[in-house]
Coordinates of N, CA, C and O in Angstrom, one line a residue:
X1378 N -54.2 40.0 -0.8 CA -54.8 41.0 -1.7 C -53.8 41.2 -2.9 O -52.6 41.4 -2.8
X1379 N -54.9 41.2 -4.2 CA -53.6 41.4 -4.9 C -53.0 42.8 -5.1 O -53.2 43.4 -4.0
X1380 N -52.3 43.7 -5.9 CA -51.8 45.1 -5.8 C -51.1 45.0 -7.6 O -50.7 44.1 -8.2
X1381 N -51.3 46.4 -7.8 CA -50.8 46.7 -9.4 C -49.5 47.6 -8.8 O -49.4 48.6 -8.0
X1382 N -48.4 46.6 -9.8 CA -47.4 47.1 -9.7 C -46.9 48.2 -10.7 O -47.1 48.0 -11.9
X1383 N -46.2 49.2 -10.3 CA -46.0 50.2 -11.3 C -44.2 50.3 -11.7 O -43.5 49.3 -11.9
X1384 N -43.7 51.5 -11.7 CA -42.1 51.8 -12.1 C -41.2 50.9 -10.7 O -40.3 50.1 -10.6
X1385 N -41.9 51.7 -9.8 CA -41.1 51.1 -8.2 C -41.9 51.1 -7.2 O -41.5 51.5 -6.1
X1386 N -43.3 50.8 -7.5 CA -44.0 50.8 -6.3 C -45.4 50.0 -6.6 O -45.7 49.8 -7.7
X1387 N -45.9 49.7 -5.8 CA -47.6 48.9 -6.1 C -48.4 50.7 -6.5 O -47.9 51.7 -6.0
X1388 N -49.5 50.8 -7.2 CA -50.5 52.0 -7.7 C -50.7 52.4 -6.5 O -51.2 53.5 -6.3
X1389 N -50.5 51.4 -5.2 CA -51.3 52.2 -4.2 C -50.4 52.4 -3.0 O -50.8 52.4 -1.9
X1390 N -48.9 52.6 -3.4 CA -47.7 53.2 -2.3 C -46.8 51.9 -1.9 O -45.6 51.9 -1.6
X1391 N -47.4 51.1 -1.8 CA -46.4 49.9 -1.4 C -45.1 49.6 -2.1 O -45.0 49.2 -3.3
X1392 N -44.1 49.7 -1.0 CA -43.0 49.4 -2.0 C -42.5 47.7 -1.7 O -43.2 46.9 -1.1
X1393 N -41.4 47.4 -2.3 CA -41.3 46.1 -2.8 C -40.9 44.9 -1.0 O -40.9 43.7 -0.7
X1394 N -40.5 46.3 -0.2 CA -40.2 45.4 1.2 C -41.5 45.4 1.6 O -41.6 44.5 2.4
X1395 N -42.6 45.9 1.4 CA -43.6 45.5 2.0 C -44.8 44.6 1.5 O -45.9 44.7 2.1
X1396 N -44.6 43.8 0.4 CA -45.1 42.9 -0.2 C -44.2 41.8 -0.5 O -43.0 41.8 -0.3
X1397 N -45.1 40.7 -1.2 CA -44.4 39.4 -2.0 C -44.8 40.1 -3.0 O -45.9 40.7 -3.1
X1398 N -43.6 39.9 -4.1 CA -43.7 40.4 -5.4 C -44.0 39.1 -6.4 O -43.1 38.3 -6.6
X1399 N -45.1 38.9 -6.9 CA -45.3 37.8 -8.0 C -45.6 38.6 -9.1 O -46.4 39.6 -8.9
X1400 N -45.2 38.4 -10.3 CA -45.2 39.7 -11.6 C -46.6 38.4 -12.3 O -46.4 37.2 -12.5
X1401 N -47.6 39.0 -12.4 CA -48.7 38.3 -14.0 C -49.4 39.7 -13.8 O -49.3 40.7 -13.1
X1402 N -50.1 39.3 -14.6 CA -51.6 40.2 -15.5 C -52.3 40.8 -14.2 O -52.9 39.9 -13.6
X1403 N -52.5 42.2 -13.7 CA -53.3 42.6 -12.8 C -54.8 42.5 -13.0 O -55.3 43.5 -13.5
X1404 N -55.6 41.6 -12.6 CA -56.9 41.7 -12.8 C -57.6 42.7 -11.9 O -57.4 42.6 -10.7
X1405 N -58.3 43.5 -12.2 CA -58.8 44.6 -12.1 C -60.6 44.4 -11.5 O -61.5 45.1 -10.9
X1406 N -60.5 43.2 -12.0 CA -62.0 42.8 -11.9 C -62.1 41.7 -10.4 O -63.0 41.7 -9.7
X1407 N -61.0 41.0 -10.4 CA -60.5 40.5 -9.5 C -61.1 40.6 -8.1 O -60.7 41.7 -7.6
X1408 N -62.1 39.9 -7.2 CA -62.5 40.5 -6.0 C -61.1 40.4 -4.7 O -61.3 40.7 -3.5
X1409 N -60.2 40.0 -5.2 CA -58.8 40.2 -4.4 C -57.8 41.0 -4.8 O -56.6 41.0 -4.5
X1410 N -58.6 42.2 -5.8 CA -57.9 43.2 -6.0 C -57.7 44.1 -5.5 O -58.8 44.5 -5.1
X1411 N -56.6 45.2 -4.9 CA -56.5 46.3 -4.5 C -58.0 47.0 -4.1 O -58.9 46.2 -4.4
X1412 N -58.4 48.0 -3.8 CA -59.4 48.9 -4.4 C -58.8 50.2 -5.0 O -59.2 50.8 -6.1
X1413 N -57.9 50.6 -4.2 CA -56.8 51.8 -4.7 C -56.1 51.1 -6.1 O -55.7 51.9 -6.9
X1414 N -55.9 50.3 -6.3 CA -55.0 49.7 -7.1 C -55.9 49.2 -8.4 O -55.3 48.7 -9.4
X1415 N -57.1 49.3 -8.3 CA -58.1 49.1 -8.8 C -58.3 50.3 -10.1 O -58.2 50.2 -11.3
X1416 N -58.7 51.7 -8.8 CA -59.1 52.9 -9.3 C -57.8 53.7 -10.0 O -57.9 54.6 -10.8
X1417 N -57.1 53.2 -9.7 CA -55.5 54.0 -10.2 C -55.3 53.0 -11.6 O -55.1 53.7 -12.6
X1418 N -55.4 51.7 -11.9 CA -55.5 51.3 -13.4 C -56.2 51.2 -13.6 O -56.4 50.0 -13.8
X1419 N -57.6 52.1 -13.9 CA -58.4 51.9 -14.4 C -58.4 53.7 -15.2 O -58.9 54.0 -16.3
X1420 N -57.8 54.6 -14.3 CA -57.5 56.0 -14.3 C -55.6 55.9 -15.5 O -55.0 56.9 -15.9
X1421 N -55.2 54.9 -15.7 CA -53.5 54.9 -16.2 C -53.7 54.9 -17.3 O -54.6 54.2 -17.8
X1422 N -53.0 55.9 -18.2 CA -53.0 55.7 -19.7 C -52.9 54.3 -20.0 O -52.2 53.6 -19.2
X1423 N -53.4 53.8 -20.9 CA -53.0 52.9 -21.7 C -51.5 52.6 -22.8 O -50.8 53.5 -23.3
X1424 N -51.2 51.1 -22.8 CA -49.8 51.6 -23.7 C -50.0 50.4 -25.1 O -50.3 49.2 -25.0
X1425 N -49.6 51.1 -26.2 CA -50.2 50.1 -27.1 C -49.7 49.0 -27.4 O -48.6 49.2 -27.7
X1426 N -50.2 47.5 -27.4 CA -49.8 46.5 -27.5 C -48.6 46.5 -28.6 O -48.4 47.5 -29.3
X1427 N -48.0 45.4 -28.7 CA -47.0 44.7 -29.5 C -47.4 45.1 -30.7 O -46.8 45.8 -31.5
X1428 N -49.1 44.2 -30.8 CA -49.4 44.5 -32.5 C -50.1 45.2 -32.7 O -50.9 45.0 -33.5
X1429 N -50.2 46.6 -32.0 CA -50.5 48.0 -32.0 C -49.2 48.7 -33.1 O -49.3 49.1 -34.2
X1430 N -47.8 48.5 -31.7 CA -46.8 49.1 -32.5 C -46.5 48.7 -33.6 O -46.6 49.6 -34.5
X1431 N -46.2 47.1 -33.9 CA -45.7 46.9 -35.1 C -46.6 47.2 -36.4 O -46.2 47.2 -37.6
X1432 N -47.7 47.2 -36.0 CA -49.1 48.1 -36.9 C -48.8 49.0 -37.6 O -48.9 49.1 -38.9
X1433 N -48.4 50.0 -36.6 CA -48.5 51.3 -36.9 C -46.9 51.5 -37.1 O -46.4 52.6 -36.8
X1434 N -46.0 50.5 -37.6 CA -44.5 50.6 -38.0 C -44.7 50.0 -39.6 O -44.0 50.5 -40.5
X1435 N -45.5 48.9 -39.8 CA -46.0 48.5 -40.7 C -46.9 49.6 -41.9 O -47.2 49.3 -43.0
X1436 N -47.2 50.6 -41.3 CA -48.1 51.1 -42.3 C -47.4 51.8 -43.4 O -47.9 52.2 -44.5
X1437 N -45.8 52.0 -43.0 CA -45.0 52.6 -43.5 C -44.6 52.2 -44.8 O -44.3 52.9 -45.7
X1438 N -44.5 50.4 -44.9 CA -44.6 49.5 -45.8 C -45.0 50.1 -47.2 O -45.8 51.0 -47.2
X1439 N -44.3 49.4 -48.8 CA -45.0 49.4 -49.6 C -46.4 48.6 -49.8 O -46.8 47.4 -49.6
X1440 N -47.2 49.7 -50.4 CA -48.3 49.4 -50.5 C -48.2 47.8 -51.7 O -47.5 47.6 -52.6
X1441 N -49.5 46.6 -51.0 CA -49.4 45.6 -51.6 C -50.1 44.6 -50.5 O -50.4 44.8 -49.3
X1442 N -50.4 43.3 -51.6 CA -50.9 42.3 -50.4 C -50.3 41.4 -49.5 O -50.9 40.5 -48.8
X1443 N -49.0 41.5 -49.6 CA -47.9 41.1 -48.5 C -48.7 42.2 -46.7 O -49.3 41.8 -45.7
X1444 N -48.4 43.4 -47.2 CA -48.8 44.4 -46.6 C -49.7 44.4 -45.8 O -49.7 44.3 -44.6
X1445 N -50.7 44.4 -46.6 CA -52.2 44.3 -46.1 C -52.8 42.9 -45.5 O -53.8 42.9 -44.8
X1446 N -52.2 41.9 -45.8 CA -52.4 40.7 -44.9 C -52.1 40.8 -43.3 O -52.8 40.6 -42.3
X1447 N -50.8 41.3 -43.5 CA -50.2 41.5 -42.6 C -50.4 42.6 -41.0 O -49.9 42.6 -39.9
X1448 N -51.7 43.7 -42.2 CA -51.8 44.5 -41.4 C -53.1 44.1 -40.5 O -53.3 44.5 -39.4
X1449 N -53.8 43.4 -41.4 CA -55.0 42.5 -41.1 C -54.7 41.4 -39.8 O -55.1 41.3 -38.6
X1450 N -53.6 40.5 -40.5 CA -53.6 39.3 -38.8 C -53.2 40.5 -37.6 O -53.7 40.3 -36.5
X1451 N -52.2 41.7 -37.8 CA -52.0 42.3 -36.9 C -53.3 42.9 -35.9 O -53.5 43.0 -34.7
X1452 N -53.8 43.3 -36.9 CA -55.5 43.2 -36.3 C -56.3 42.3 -35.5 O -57.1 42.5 -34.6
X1453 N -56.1 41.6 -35.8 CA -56.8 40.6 -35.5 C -55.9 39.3 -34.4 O -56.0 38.0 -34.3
X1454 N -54.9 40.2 -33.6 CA -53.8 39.7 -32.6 C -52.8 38.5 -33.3 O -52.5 37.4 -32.8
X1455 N -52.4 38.8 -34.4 CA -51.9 37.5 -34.5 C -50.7 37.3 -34.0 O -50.0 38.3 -34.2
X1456 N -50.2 36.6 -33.5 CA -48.7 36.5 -32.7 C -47.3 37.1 -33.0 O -46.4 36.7 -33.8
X1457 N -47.2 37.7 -32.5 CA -45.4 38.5 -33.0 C -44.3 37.1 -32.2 O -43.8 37.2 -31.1
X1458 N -44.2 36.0 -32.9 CA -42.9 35.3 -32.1 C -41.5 35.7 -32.3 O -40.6 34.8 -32.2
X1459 N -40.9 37.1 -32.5 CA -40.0 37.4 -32.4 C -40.0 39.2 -32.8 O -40.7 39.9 -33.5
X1460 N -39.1 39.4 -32.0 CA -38.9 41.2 -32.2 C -38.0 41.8 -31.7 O -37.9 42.1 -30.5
X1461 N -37.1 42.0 -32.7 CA -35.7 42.1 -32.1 C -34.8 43.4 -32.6 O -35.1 44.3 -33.4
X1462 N -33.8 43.4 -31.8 CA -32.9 44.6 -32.7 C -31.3 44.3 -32.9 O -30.7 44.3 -31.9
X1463 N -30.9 44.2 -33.8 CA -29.3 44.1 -33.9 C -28.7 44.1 -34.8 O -29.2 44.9 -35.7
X1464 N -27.6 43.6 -35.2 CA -26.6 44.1 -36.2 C -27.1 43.3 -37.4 O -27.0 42.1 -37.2
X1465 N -27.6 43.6 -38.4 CA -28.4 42.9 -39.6 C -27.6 41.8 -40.1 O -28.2 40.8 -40.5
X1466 N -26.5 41.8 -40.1 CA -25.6 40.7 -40.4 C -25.8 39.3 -39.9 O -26.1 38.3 -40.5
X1467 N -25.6 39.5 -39.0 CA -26.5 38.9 -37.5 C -27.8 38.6 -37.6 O -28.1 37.4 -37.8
X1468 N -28.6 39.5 -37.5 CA -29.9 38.6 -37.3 C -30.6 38.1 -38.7 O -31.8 37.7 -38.8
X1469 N -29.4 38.3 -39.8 CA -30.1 37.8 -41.2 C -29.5 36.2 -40.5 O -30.4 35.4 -40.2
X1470 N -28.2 35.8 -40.3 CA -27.8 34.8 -39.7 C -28.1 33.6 -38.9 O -28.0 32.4 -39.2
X1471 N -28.3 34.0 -37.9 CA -29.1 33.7 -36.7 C -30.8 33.3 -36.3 O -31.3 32.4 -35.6
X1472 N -31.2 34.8 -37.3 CA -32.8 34.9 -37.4 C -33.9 34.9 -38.1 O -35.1 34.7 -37.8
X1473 N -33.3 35.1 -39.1 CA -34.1 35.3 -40.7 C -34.9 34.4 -41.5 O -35.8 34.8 -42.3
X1474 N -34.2 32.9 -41.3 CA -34.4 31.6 -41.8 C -34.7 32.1 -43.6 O -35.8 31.8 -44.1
X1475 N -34.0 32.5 -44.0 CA -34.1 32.9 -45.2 C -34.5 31.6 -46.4 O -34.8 31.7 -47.6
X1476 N -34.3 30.5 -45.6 CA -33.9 29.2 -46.7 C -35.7 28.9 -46.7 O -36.0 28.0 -47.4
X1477 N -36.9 29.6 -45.7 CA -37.6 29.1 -46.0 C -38.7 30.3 -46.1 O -39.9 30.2 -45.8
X1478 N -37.9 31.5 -46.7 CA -39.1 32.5 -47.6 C -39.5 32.5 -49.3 O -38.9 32.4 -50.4
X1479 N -40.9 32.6 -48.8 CA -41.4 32.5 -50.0 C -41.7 33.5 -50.9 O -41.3 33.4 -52.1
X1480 N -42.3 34.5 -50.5 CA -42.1 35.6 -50.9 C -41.3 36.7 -50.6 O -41.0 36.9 -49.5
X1481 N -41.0 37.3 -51.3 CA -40.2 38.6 -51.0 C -38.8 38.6 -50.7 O -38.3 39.6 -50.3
X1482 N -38.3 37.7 -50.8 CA -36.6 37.1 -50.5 C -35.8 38.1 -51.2 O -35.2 38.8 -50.4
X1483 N -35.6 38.5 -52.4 CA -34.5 39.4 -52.9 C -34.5 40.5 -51.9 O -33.5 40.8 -51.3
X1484 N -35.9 41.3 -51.7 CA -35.6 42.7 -51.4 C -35.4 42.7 -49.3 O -34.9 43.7 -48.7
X1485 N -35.8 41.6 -48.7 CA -35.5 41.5 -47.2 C -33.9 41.1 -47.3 O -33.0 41.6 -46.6
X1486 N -33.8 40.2 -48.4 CA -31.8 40.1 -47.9 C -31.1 41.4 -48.3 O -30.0 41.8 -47.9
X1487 N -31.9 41.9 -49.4 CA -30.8 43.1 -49.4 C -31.2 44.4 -48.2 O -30.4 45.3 -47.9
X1488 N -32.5 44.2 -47.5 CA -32.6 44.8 -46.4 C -31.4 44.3 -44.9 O -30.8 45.0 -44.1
X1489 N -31.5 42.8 -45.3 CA -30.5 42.5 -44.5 C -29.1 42.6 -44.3 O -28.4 42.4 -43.4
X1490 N -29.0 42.9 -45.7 CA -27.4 43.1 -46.5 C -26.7 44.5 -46.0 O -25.8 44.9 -46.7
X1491 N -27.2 45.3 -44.6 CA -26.4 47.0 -44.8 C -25.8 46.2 -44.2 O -25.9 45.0 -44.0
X1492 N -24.6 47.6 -43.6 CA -24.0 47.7 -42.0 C -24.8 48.7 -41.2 O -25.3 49.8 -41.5
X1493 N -24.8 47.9 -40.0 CA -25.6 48.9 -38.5 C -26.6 47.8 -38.4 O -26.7 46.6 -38.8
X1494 N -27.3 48.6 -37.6 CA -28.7 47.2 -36.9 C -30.2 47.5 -37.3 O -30.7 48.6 -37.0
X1495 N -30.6 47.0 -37.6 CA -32.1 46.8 -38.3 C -32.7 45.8 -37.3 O -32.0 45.0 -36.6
X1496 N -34.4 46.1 -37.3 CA -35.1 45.5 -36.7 C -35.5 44.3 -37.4 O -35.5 44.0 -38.6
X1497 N -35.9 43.5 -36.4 CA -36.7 42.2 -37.7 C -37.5 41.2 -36.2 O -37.2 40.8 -35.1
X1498 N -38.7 41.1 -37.1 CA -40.2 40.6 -36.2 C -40.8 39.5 -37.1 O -40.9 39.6 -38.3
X1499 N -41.1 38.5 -36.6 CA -41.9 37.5 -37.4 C -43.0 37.6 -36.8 O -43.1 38.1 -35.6
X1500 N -44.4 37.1 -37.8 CA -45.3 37.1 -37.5 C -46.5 36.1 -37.3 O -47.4 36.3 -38.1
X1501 N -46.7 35.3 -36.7 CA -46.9 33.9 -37.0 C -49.0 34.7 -37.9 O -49.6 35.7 -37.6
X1502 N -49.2 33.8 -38.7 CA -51.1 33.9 -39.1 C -51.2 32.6 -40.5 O -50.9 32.7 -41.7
X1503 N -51.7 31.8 -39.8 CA -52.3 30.9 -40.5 C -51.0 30.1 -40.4 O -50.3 30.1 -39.4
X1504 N -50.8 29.2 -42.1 CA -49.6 28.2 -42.6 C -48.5 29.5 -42.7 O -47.5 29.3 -43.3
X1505 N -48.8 30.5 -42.3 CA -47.6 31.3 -43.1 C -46.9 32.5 -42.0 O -47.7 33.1 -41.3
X1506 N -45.8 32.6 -42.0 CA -44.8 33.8 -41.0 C -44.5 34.7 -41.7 O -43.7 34.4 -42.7
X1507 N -44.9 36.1 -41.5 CA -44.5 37.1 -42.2 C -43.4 37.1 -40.9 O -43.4 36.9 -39.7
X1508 N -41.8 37.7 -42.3 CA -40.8 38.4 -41.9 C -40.7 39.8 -42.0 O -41.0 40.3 -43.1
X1509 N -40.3 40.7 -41.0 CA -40.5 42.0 -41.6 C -39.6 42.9 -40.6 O -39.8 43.2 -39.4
X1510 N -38.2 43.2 -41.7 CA -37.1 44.0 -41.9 C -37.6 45.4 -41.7 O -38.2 46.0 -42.6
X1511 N -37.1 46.3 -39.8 CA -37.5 47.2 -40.0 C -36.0 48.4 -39.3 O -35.5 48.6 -38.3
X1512 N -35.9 49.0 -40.5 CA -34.2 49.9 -40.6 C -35.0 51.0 -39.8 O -36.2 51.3 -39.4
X1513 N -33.8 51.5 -39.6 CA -33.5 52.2 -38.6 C -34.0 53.7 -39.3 O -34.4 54.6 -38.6
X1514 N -33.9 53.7 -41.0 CA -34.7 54.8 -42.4 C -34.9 54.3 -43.2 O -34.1 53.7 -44.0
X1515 N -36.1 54.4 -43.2 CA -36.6 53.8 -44.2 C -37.5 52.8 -44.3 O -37.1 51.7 -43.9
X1516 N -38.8 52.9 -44.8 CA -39.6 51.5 -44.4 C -39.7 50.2 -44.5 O -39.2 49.4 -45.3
X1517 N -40.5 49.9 -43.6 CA -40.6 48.4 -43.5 C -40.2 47.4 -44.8 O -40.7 47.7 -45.9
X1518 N -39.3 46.0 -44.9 CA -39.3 44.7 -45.7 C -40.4 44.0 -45.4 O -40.6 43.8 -44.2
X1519 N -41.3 43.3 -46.5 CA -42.3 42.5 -46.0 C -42.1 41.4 -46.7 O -42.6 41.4 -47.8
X1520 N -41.4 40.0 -46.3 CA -41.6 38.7 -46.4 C -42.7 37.7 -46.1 O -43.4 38.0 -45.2
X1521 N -43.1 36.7 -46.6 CA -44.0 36.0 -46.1 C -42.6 34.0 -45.9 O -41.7 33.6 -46.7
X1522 N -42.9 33.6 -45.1 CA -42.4 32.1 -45.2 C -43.3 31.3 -44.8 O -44.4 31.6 -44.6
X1523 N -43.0 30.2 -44.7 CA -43.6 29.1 -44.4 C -43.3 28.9 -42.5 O -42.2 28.9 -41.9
X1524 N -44.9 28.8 -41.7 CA -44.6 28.8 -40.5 C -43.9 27.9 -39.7 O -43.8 26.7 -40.0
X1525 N -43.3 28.6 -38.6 CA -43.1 27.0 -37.4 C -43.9 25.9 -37.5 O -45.1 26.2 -37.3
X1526 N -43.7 24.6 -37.7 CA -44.7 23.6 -37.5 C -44.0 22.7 -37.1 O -44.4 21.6 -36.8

């Protein structure tokens, strides 16, 4: 039977000595689902996806069609392949691939240019990865580059 796992316990009391613990996607629909485990996530708040958050961290952005593309694939699930947090120096270094943005390069490196740690998320949608520099005050940087391929 399967069971939805919560903070430290299955939704329906079971703690971890009294199961095999395998972690994926609780199907709810599942006829090897819980029944208790069933009625208890179907009763759980919800928590907003990835490109829920970075959505609604994005809106903060200057207005523009960097912006609005962006807010669009987010809509429309497009893949966050990276979301990180650390010392900007660093992840301009490490993560940024700055050698292959096309738009918006001056104002993301000087986003990447403080001291302290800034956020930074790529976005894969279509031929193109939005980069997007998010400080700790102050709104969002919106790059566009050229995708993984």
């Amino acid at each position: 039977m399967q069971h939805a796992w919560g903070d430290e316990e299955t939704l329906c009391g079971l703690v971890e000595d009294q199961i095999e613990l395998y972690l994926h996607l609780f199907d709810r629909e599942d006829a090897s689902a819980c029944p208790t485990c069933r009625q208890q996530a179907v009763a759980a708040p919800t928590q907003p996806c990835g490109q829920e958050r970075l959505h609604d961290r994005v809106l903060a952005a200057a207005a523009g069609p960097r912006r609005e593309e962006l807010l669009d694939a987010l809509r429309r699930g497009a893949e966050i392949k990276l979301w990180i947090n650390g010392p900007a120096a660093s992840l301009a270094k490490h993560y940024a691939e700055l050698d292959r943005i096309v738009e918006g390069s001056p104002a993301l490196i000087a986003a990447l240019s403080v001291n302290g740690s800034v956020g930074l998320a790529k976005v894969e949608h279509g031929p193109w990865q939005f980069i997007v520099v998010l400080p700790d005050h102050g709104p969002p940087l919106i790059a566009r580059a050229t995708a993984d391929r």
